[in-house]
CSV table of C-alpha atoms in Angstrom, one decimal:
chain,number,residue,atom,x,y,z
A,3,MET,CA,0.0,0.0,0.0
A,4,ARG,CA,1.4,3.4,-1.0
A,5,LEU,CA,0.8,6.5,1.0
A,6,PRO,CA,-0.2,9.7,-0.9
A,7,VAL,CA,2.7,12.0,-1.8
A,8,LEU,CA,2.4,15.4,-0.2
A,9,PRO,CA,3.3,18.5,-2.2
A,10,ARG,CA,6.8,19.7,-1.6
A,11,GLY,CA,7.3,23.0,0.1
A,12,LEU,CA,8.9,24.7,3.0
A,13,ARG,CA,8.7,22.4,6.0
A,14,ILE,CA,8.7,24.1,9.4
A,15,GLY,CA,8.3,21.9,12.5
A,16,LEU,CA,5.7,22.6,15.2
A,17,ARG,CA,8.5,23.1,17.7
A,18,TRP,CA,9.9,26.1,15.8
A,19,LYS,CA,6.4,27.5,15.1
A,20,LEU,CA,5.6,27.5,18.8
A,21,SER,CA,9.0,28.9,19.6
A,22,ALA,CA,8.5,31.8,17.1
A,23,ALA,CA,5.0,32.5,18.3
A,24,ILE,CA,6.1,32.5,22.0
A,25,ALA,CA,9.1,34.6,21.2
A,26,LEU,CA,7.0,37.1,19.3
A,27,VAL,CA,4.4,37.4,22.1
A,28,SER,CA,7.2,37.7,24.7
A,29,ALA,CA,8.9,40.4,22.6
A,30,LEU,CA,5.6,42.4,22.3
A,31,VAL,CA,4.8,42.0,26.0
A,32,ALA,CA,8.4,43.0,27.0
A,33,LEU,CA,8.2,46.0,24.7
A,34,VAL,CA,4.9,47.2,26.0
A,35,LEU,CA,5.9,46.7,29.6
A,36,SER,CA,9.2,48.4,29.0
A,37,ILE,CA,7.5,51.5,27.5
A,38,VAL,CA,5.0,51.6,30.3
A,39,VAL,CA,7.6,51.3,33.0
A,40,HIS,CA,9.9,53.8,31.4
A,41,ASN,CA,7.1,56.4,30.9
A,42,ALA,CA,5.8,55.8,34.5
A,43,ALA,CA,9.3,56.2,36.0
A,44,TRP,CA,10.0,59.3,33.9
A,45,VAL,CA,6.7,60.9,34.9
A,46,THR,CA,7.3,60.1,38.6
A,47,MET,CA,10.8,61.5,38.6
A,48,LEU,CA,9.6,64.7,36.9
A,49,ASP,CA,6.8,65.0,39.4
A,50,ASN,CA,9.3,64.6,42.2
A,51,ALA,CA,11.6,67.2,40.6
A,52,ARG,CA,8.7,69.7,40.3
A,53,ASP,CA,7.7,69.1,44.0
A,54,VAL,CA,11.3,69.7,45.1
A,55,GLN,CA,11.5,72.8,43.0
A,56,ASP,CA,8.3,74.1,44.5
A,57,GLU,CA,9.5,73.5,48.0
A,58,ARG,CA,12.8,75.3,47.3
A,59,LEU,CA,10.8,78.2,45.8
A,60,GLN,CA,8.6,78.5,48.9
A,61,ILE,CA,11.7,78.5,51.2
A,62,ALA,CA,13.3,81.2,49.1
A,63,ALA,CA,10.1,83.3,49.2
A,64,ARG,CA,10.4,83.5,53.0
A,65,TYR,CA,13.7,85.2,52.7
A,66,TYR,CA,12.6,87.6,50.0
A,67,ASP,CA,13.3,91.2,50.8
A,68,THR,CA,10.4,93.3,49.6
A,69,SER,CA,12.3,96.6,50.2
A,70,SER,CA,15.2,95.8,48.0
A,71,GLY,CA,13.7,93.0,45.9
A,72,ALA,CA,16.8,90.8,46.4
A,73,ALA,CA,16.4,87.2,45.5
A,74,ARG,CA,18.1,84.4,47.4
A,75,LEU,CA,18.8,80.6,47.2
A,76,GLY,CA,19.3,80.8,43.4
A,77,THR,CA,16.0,82.5,42.7
A,78,ARG,CA,15.6,85.3,40.3
A,79,VAL,CA,13.1,88.2,40.1
A,80,ASP,CA,11.3,88.9,36.8
A,81,ASP,CA,13.5,86.5,34.9
A,82,PRO,CA,13.1,87.4,31.2
A,83,ASP,CA,13.6,83.7,30.2
A,84,ILE,CA,10.6,82.4,32.1
A,85,PRO,CA,8.3,80.4,29.8
A,86,GLN,CA,5.2,82.2,28.7
A,87,GLU,CA,2.8,79.5,29.9
A,88,LEU,CA,4.3,79.6,33.4
A,89,LEU,CA,4.2,83.4,33.4
A,90,ARG,CA,0.5,83.4,32.5
A,91,LYS,CA,-0.3,81.2,35.5
A,92,VAL,CA,1.8,83.5,37.8
A,93,LYS,CA,0.0,86.6,36.4
A,94,ALA,CA,-3.2,84.9,37.4
A,95,GLY,CA,-2.0,84.8,41.0
A,96,ARG,CA,-1.0,81.1,41.1
A,97,ARG,CA,2.2,79.4,42.2
A,98,ALA,CA,3.1,76.9,39.6
A,99,THR,CA,5.8,74.6,38.2
A,100,PHE,CA,6.7,73.9,34.6
A,101,VAL,CA,8.9,71.4,32.7
A,102,GLN,CA,10.6,72.9,29.7
A,103,ASP,CA,11.9,70.4,27.1
A,104,ASN,CA,15.3,71.0,25.5
A,105,ALA,CA,16.9,69.8,22.3
A,106,ASP,CA,19.5,67.7,24.2
A,107,GLY,CA,16.7,65.7,25.9
A,108,VAL,CA,17.4,67.0,29.4
A,109,PRO,CA,14.5,69.2,30.5
A,110,ASP,CA,14.5,72.3,32.7
A,111,ILE,CA,12.5,72.5,35.9
A,112,TRP,CA,10.8,75.8,36.5
A,113,ALA,CA,8.9,77.1,39.6
A,114,ALA,CA,7.4,80.6,39.9
A,115,MET,CA,5.1,82.5,42.1
A,116,PRO,CA,3.8,86.1,42.4
A,117,MET,CA,5.1,88.4,45.2
A,118,ARG,CA,3.3,91.0,47.2
A,119,ASP,CA,5.1,93.8,45.4
A,120,GLY,CA,3.9,92.5,42.0
A,121,ARG,CA,7.1,91.0,41.0
A,122,THR,CA,7.6,87.4,39.9
A,123,LEU,CA,9.9,85.1,41.9
A,124,SER,CA,11.2,82.1,39.8
A,125,LEU,CA,13.6,79.3,40.3
A,126,HIS,CA,15.2,77.5,37.3
A,127,THR,CA,17.3,74.3,37.4
A,128,ARG,CA,18.1,71.6,34.9
A,129,PHE,CA,17.0,68.0,35.5
A,130,THR,CA,19.7,66.4,37.7
A,131,ASP,CA,22.3,64.2,36.2
A,132,ARG,CA,21.6,61.7,38.9
A,133,SER,CA,18.0,61.3,37.8
A,134,ALA,CA,19.3,60.9,34.2
A,135,ASN,CA,21.6,58.2,35.3
A,136,VAL,CA,18.8,56.5,37.1
A,137,MET,CA,16.7,56.5,33.9
A,138,ALA,CA,19.7,55.1,31.9
A,139,ASP,CA,20.1,52.3,34.4
A,140,LEU,CA,16.4,51.6,34.3
A,141,ASP,CA,16.4,51.5,30.5
A,142,GLN,CA,19.4,49.1,30.6
A,143,ALA,CA,17.7,46.8,33.1
A,144,LEU,CA,14.5,46.8,31.0
A,145,LEU,CA,16.5,45.9,27.9
A,146,ILE,CA,18.3,43.0,29.6
A,147,GLY,CA,15.0,41.9,31.2
A,148,SER,CA,13.3,42.0,27.8
A,149,ILE,CA,16.1,39.9,26.1
A,150,ALA,CA,15.9,37.4,29.0
A,151,VAL,CA,12.1,37.1,28.6
A,152,ILE,CA,12.5,36.6,24.8
A,153,PHE,CA,15.1,33.9,25.2
A,154,GLY,CA,13.2,32.3,28.0
A,155,GLY,CA,10.1,32.2,25.8
A,156,CYS,CA,12.1,30.6,23.0
A,157,ALA,CA,13.4,28.0,25.3
A,158,LEU,CA,9.9,27.3,26.7
A,159,GLY,CA,8.6,27.1,23.1
A,160,VAL,CA,11.3,24.7,22.1
A,161,LEU,CA,10.6,22.5,25.2
A,162,VAL,CA,6.9,22.5,24.8
A,163,GLY,CA,6.8,22.4,21.0
A,164,GLY,CA,9.5,19.7,21.0
A,165,GLN,CA,7.5,17.5,23.3
A,166,LEU,CA,4.3,17.9,21.4
A,167,SER,CA,6.1,17.6,18.0
A,168,GLY,CA,7.8,14.4,19.2
A,169,ARG,CA,4.5,12.9,20.3
A,170,LEU,CA,2.9,13.8,16.9
A,171,ARG,CA,5.9,12.3,15.0
A,172,LYS,CA,5.6,9.1,17.0
A,173,ALA,CA,1.9,9.1,16.2
A,174,ALA,CA,2.5,9.6,12.5
A,175,SER,CA,5.1,6.9,12.4
A,176,ALA,CA,2.8,4.5,14.2
A,177,ALA,CA,-0.1,5.4,11.8
A,178,ASN,CA,2.2,4.7,8.8
A,179,LEU,CA,3.0,1.3,10.2
A,180,VAL,CA,-0.7,0.7,10.6
A,181,ALA,CA,-1.2,1.8,7.0
A,182,GLN,CA,1.4,-0.8,6.1
A,183,ARG,CA,-0.8,-3.5,7.7
A,184,GLN,CA,1.1,-4.0,10.9
A,185,SER,CA,-1.9,-4.6,12.9
A,186,ASP,CA,-0.1,-5.1,16.2
A,187,VAL,CA,0.9,-1.4,16.3
A,188,ARG,CA,-1.1,0.9,18.6
A,189,VAL,CA,-0.7,4.6,18.2
A,190,ARG,CA,-1.5,5.4,21.8
A,191,ASP,CA,1.2,3.0,23.0
A,192,ALA,CA,3.7,4.5,20.5
A,193,ILE,CA,3.4,8.1,21.8
A,194,GLY,CA,3.7,7.1,25.4
A,195,GLY,CA,3.6,9.7,28.2
A,196,VAL,CA,1.6,10.0,31.4
A,197,VAL,CA,-0.1,13.4,30.7
A,198,ARG,CA,-3.2,13.3,28.7
A,199,ASP,CA,-3.8,15.9,26.0
A,200,GLU,CA,-5.3,16.3,22.6
A,201,THR,CA,-2.6,14.0,21.2
A,202,ASP,CA,-4.0,11.1,23.2
A,203,ASP,CA,-7.5,11.8,21.9
A,204,LEU,CA,-6.0,11.8,18.3
A,205,ALA,CA,-4.2,8.5,19.1
A,206,HIS,CA,-7.3,6.9,20.5
A,207,ALA,CA,-9.3,8.0,17.4
A,208,VAL,CA,-6.7,6.6,15.0
A,209,ASP,CA,-6.6,3.3,16.9
A,210,ALA,CA,-10.4,3.1,16.9
A,211,MET,CA,-10.5,3.8,13.1
A,212,ALA,CA,-7.7,1.2,12.5
A,213,ASP,CA,-9.6,-1.4,14.5
A,214,ALA,CA,-12.8,-0.7,12.6
A,215,LEU,CA,-11.1,-0.8,9.2
A,216,LYS,CA,-9.3,-4.0,10.3
A,217,GLN,CA,-12.5,-5.7,11.2
A,218,ARG,CA,-14.2,-4.6,8.0
A,219,TYR,CA,-11.1,-5.7,6.0
A,220,GLU,CA,-10.9,-9.0,7.8
A,221,ALA,CA,-14.6,-9.6,7.2
A,222,GLU,CA,-14.2,-8.9,3.4
A,223,ARG,CA,-11.2,-11.2,3.3
A,224,ARG,CA,-13.0,-14.0,5.0
A,225,VAL,CA,-16.0,-13.6,2.6
A,226,THR,CA,-13.6,-13.6,-0.4
A,227,ALA,CA,-11.7,-16.7,0.9
A,228,ASP,CA,-14.9,-18.5,1.7
A,229,ILE,CA,-16.4,-17.9,-1.7
A,230,ALA,CA,-13.2,-18.9,-3.5
A,231,HIS,CA,-13.0,-22.0,-1.3
A,232,GLU,CA,-16.6,-23.0,-2.0
A,233,LEU,CA,-16.0,-22.5,-5.8
A,234,ARG,CA,-12.9,-24.6,-5.7
A,235,THR,CA,-14.7,-28.0,-5.6
A,236,PRO,CA,-17.3,-27.4,-8.4
A,237,VAL,CA,-14.6,-25.7,-10.6
A,238,THR,CA,-12.4,-28.8,-10.2
A,239,GLY,CA,-15.3,-31.0,-11.1
A,240,LEU,CA,-16.2,-28.8,-14.0
A,241,LEU,CA,-12.6,-29.0,-15.3
A,242,THR,CA,-12.6,-32.8,-14.8
A,243,ALA,CA,-15.9,-33.1,-16.7
A,244,ALA,CA,-14.5,-30.9,-19.5
A,245,GLU,CA,-11.6,-33.3,-20.0
A,246,LEU,CA,-14.2,-36.1,-20.8
A,247,LEU,CA,-15.8,-34.1,-23.6
A,248,PRO,CA,-15.1,-35.4,-27.2
A,249,PRO,CA,-12.4,-33.6,-29.1
A,250,GLY,CA,-13.4,-30.5,-30.9
A,251,ARG,CA,-13.4,-26.7,-30.9
A,252,PRO,CA,-16.3,-26.4,-28.4
A,253,SER,CA,-14.6,-28.8,-26.0
A,254,GLU,CA,-11.4,-26.8,-26.2
A,255,LEU,CA,-13.3,-23.6,-25.4
A,256,VAL,CA,-15.0,-25.2,-22.4
A,257,ARG,CA,-11.7,-26.6,-21.1
A,258,ASP,CA,-10.0,-23.2,-21.6
A,259,ARG,CA,-12.7,-21.3,-19.7
A,260,ALA,CA,-12.8,-23.9,-16.9
A,261,GLN,CA,-9.0,-23.7,-16.6
A,262,ALA,CA,-9.2,-19.9,-16.5
A,263,MET,CA,-11.8,-20.1,-13.8
A,264,ARG,CA,-9.7,-22.5,-11.8
A,265,THR,CA,-6.7,-20.2,-12.1
A,266,LEU,CA,-8.8,-17.3,-10.9
A,267,VAL,CA,-10.1,-19.2,-7.9
A,268,GLU,CA,-6.5,-20.3,-6.9
A,269,ASP,CA,-5.3,-16.7,-7.3
A,270,VAL,CA,-8.1,-15.3,-5.2
A,271,LEU,CA,-7.3,-17.9,-2.5
A,272,GLU,CA,-3.7,-16.9,-2.6
A,273,VAL,CA,-4.5,-13.2,-2.3
A,274,ALA,CA,-6.8,-14.0,0.7
A,275,ARG,CA,-4.0,-15.9,2.4
A,276,LEU,CA,-1.5,-13.0,1.8
A,277,ASP,CA,-4.0,-10.5,3.1
A,278,GLY,CA,-4.3,-12.4,6.3
A,279,ALA,CA,-0.7,-11.7,7.1
A,280,SER,CA,-0.2,-15.2,8.4
A,281,GLU,CA,2.2,-16.4,5.7
A,282,ARG,CA,5.8,-17.0,6.7
A,283,ALA,CA,8.9,-17.5,4.5
A,284,GLU,CA,10.8,-20.8,4.3
A,285,LEU,CA,14.3,-19.4,4.1
A,286,GLN,CA,17.2,-20.9,2.1
A,287,ASP,CA,20.6,-19.6,1.0
A,288,ILE,CA,20.8,-19.3,-2.8
A,289,ASN,CA,22.9,-17.6,-5.4
A,290,LEU,CA,20.5,-15.1,-6.7
A,291,GLY,CA,21.8,-14.7,-10.3
A,292,GLU,CA,22.2,-18.4,-10.9
A,293,PHE,CA,18.7,-19.1,-9.4
A,294,ILE,CA,16.9,-16.6,-11.6
A,295,SER,CA,18.8,-17.7,-14.7
A,296,ARG,CA,17.9,-21.3,-14.2
A,297,ARG,CA,14.3,-20.7,-13.4
A,298,VAL,CA,13.7,-18.3,-16.3
A,299,ALA,CA,15.5,-20.6,-18.7
A,300,SER,CA,13.2,-23.5,-17.8
A,301,THR,CA,10.0,-21.5,-18.2
A,302,HIS,CA,10.8,-18.8,-20.7
A,303,PRO,CA,13.9,-19.8,-22.7
A,304,ASP,CA,13.4,-16.8,-25.0
A,305,ILE,CA,14.1,-14.3,-22.2
A,306,GLU,CA,17.7,-13.5,-21.6
A,307,VAL,CA,18.9,-12.9,-18.0
A,308,ARG,CA,21.8,-10.6,-17.4
A,309,VAL,CA,23.7,-11.1,-14.1
A,310,VAL,CA,25.6,-7.9,-13.4
A,311,HIS,CA,26.7,-8.9,-10.0
A,312,GLU,CA,26.2,-12.2,-8.3
A,313,SER,CA,25.1,-12.2,-4.7
A,314,GLU,CA,24.2,-14.9,-2.1
A,315,VAL,CA,20.9,-14.2,-0.4
A,316,THR,CA,18.7,-15.8,2.2
A,317,THR,CA,15.1,-16.0,1.0
A,318,ASP,CA,12.2,-18.3,0.1
A,319,PRO,CA,12.9,-19.7,-3.4
A,320,ARG,CA,9.3,-20.7,-4.0
A,321,ARG,CA,8.0,-17.3,-3.2
A,322,LEU,CA,10.8,-15.5,-5.1
A,323,GLU,CA,10.0,-17.7,-8.2
A,324,ARG,CA,6.3,-16.8,-7.8
A,325,VAL,CA,7.1,-13.0,-7.8
A,326,VAL,CA,9.5,-13.1,-10.8
A,327,GLY,CA,7.1,-15.4,-12.7
A,328,ASN,CA,4.2,-13.0,-12.1
A,329,LEU,CA,6.3,-10.0,-13.2
A,330,ILE,CA,7.3,-11.9,-16.4
A,331,ALA,CA,3.7,-12.9,-17.1
A,332,ASN,CA,2.5,-9.3,-16.6
A,333,ALA,CA,5.2,-8.0,-19.0
A,334,ALA,CA,4.4,-10.6,-21.6
A,335,LYS,CA,0.6,-10.0,-21.4
A,336,HIS,CA,0.6,-6.2,-21.2
A,337,GLY,CA,3.9,-5.1,-22.6
A,338,LYS,CA,5.9,-5.8,-25.7
A,339,PRO,CA,9.1,-7.8,-26.4
A,340,PRO,CA,11.9,-7.9,-25.8
A,341,ILE,CA,11.6,-8.7,-22.1
A,342,GLN,CA,14.8,-8.1,-20.2
A,343,ILE,CA,15.8,-9.3,-16.8
A,344,SER,CA,18.9,-8.2,-14.9
A,345,VAL,CA,20.2,-9.2,-11.5
A,346,GLU,CA,22.5,-6.9,-9.7
A,347,GLY,CA,23.4,-7.9,-6.2
A,348,ARG,CA,20.1,-8.1,-4.3
A,349,VAL,CA,18.1,-6.2,-7.0
A,350,ILE,CA,16.1,-7.9,-9.8
A,351,ARG,CA,14.7,-5.8,-12.7
A,352,VAL,CA,12.1,-7.0,-15.2
A,353,ARG,CA,11.6,-4.6,-18.1
A,354,ASP,CA,9.4,-4.7,-21.2
A,355,HIS,CA,9.1,-2.3,-24.1
A,356,GLY,CA,5.4,-1.8,-24.0
A,357,PRO,CA,3.2,1.2,-23.2
A,358,GLY,CA,4.2,1.4,-19.6
A,359,PHE,CA,2.3,1.0,-16.3
A,360,PRO,CA,-0.9,3.0,-15.9
A,361,ALA,CA,-0.8,6.1,-13.7
A,362,ASP,CA,-3.0,4.6,-11.0
A,363,LEU,CA,-0.6,1.7,-10.5
A,364,LEU,CA,2.4,4.0,-10.3
A,365,ALA,CA,0.6,6.2,-7.7
A,366,GLU,CA,-1.1,3.6,-5.6
A,367,GLY,CA,0.5,0.3,-6.3
A,368,PRO,CA,-1.1,-2.8,-7.6
A,369,SER,CA,-4.8,-3.5,-6.7
A,370,ARG,CA,-6.8,-6.7,-7.2
A,371,PHE,CA,-9.4,-6.7,-10.0
A,372,ARG,CA,-8.0,-3.6,-11.5
A,373,THR,CA,-6.1,-4.0,-14.8
A,374,GLY,CA,-5.2,-0.4,-15.4
A,375,SER,CA,-5.9,1.8,-18.4
A,376,SER,CA,-7.1,0.6,-21.8
A,377,ASP,CA,-3.7,0.7,-23.4
A,378,ARG,CA,-2.3,-1.8,-21.0
A,379,ALA,CA,-5.4,-3.9,-20.3
A,380,GLY,CA,-7.7,-6.2,-22.1
A,381,HIS,CA,-7.1,-9.5,-20.2
A,382,GLY,CA,-6.5,-10.5,-16.6
A,383,HIS,CA,-8.0,-9.7,-13.3
A,384,GLY,CA,-5.3,-7.5,-11.8
A,385,LEU,CA,-4.2,-10.3,-9.4
A,386,GLY,CA,-0.8,-11.1,-10.8
A,387,LEU,CA,0.9,-7.9,-9.6
A,388,THR,CA,-1.2,-8.0,-6.4
A,389,ILE,CA,0.1,-11.5,-5.6
A,390,ALA,CA,3.7,-10.4,-6.5
A,391,ALA,CA,3.5,-7.5,-4.1
A,392,GLY,CA,2.0,-9.7,-1.4
A,393,GLN,CA,4.7,-12.3,-1.8
A,394,ALA,CA,7.4,-9.6,-1.7
A,395,ARG,CA,6.0,-8.4,1.6
A,396,VAL,CA,6.3,-11.9,3.0
A,397,LEU,CA,10.0,-12.0,1.8
A,398,GLY,CA,10.6,-8.6,3.5
A,399,ALA,CA,11.4,-7.2,0.0
A,400,ARG,CA,10.3,-4.0,-1.7
A,401,LEU,CA,8.6,-4.1,-5.1
A,402,THR,CA,8.5,-0.8,-7.1
A,403,PHE,CA,7.2,0.1,-10.5
A,404,ARG,CA,8.2,2.8,-13.0
A,405,ASN,CA,8.1,3.7,-16.6
A,406,VAL,CA,11.1,4.3,-18.9
A,407,GLY,CA,11.5,7.1,-21.3
A,408,LEU,CA,8.9,9.5,-19.7
A,409,GLY,CA,10.5,12.9,-19.8
A,410,VAL,CA,9.6,16.1,-18.0
A,411,GLY,CA,6.8,16.8,-20.4
A,412,SER,CA,4.6,14.3,-22.1
A,413,GLY,CA,7.3,12.4,-23.8
A,414,PRO,CA,6.8,8.9,-25.1
A,415,VAL,CA,7.0,5.8,-22.8
A,416,GLU,CA,9.5,3.2,-23.9
A,417,GLY,CA,8.6,0.5,-21.5
A,418,ALA,CA,7.8,-0.5,-17.9
A,419,VAL,CA,10.3,-1.7,-15.3
A,420,ALA,CA,9.4,-3.6,-12.1
A,421,VAL,CA,12.2,-3.7,-9.5
A,422,LEU,CA,12.4,-6.2,-6.7
A,423,TRP,CA,14.7,-5.1,-3.8
A,424,LEU,CA,15.5,-8.1,-1.6
A,425,PRO,CA,16.4,-7.2,2.0
A,426,GLU,CA,19.9,-7.5,3.4
A,427,HIS,CA,18.5,-9.4,6.4
A,428,ALA,CA,15.8,-12.0,5.7
A,429,PRO,CA,12.7,-12.0,7.9
A,430,THR,CA,12.5,-14.5,10.8
A,431,ASN,CA,9.9,-17.2,11.2
A,432,THR,CA,7.8,-14.7,13.1
A,433,GLY,CA,7.6,-12.3,10.3
A,434,SER,CA,10.0,-9.8,11.9
A,435,PHE,CA,13.6,-8.9,11.0
A,436,PRO,CA,16.6,-9.9,13.1
A,437,MET,CA,18.3,-7.2,15.2
A,438,LEU,CA,21.7,-6.1,14.0
A,439,PRO,CA,24.6,-6.9,16.4
């Protein structure tokens, strides 16, 4: 069974998406808080400076000499540089303070009040360097804190996203194994963990779906096997009765159709057995190139086998012969000569020069009772390649299909190639593969 191919594109893991999202939120929060804290601290320090300036002005007013109009404690009388807005408040009979912004960013702090003689007493100082240093230290602390928050958010995103992404990857891997008909795999057991979250709900849903599909598939397999088994006896009787008919063209047609029906019933039974996943390989050590050459020469002497590189493999000879025989039969029935077979190490290639495999088979793999498009169909029930793929699974091998000569555009097809990749380590009698030392 082949899984659908996803479109290629930029792949970004969930871990990095969460990290980026948390880092962005952390940066925005840190920026907003820094601005709020900076502005609040600045306003508070300016208010304190104005209060101090007001208190100093009131103290200086107590020592104001009305007779001479002399100012003390750094105050001035009728200062021409006093801001107009502050002067208007003084003319209205109010004591007031004022912050005057400068181009260098350090403001001036003013305080003024009307005197009994009609003059204006004012005090003017610049914002203290100490306060400016305090603001610089505060800004530095806010910057360091913001960077720490962003990096902390990234680390938290990597940790949380990595854990979630790891669980999802384990679930996806287990689901792929289930799709490959490994019925003993449970997605919930594969992801592990003691904390329940949405991933567990997804795993339980996938397991429930797999169980339902398995039950339905098993029911269909049993029905198919039962029907084929029940047909086996009457078809055998029909074939025996056809052999007793007198010679002639009608008798040949009856025997031919009866034989075709018997072959179909046997193939359906074999497919049902392979679908049941109970078949086990009977392993032997063979020289692959020599084995394929001898078997093909005995059944198809007109087909040449080219051994590029000999290799000794451990496999089931009977099943291997069945796979190669079905591939040759498919090439002879749907392709065009010459049929070429090459053996290179553990790889066997069967090529014909016909119209190529149909697109559905290339995309989804062989399927029973589907013979493909009209240019490569006409006879058969689509069971030959299905049986070959099933026997390859029992051997632990991989069977792939491709067309030759198909260019980037819509170029002509010059043949079909089926490639059987035998495993380096043969499956055990339990259907699994031995652990490497």
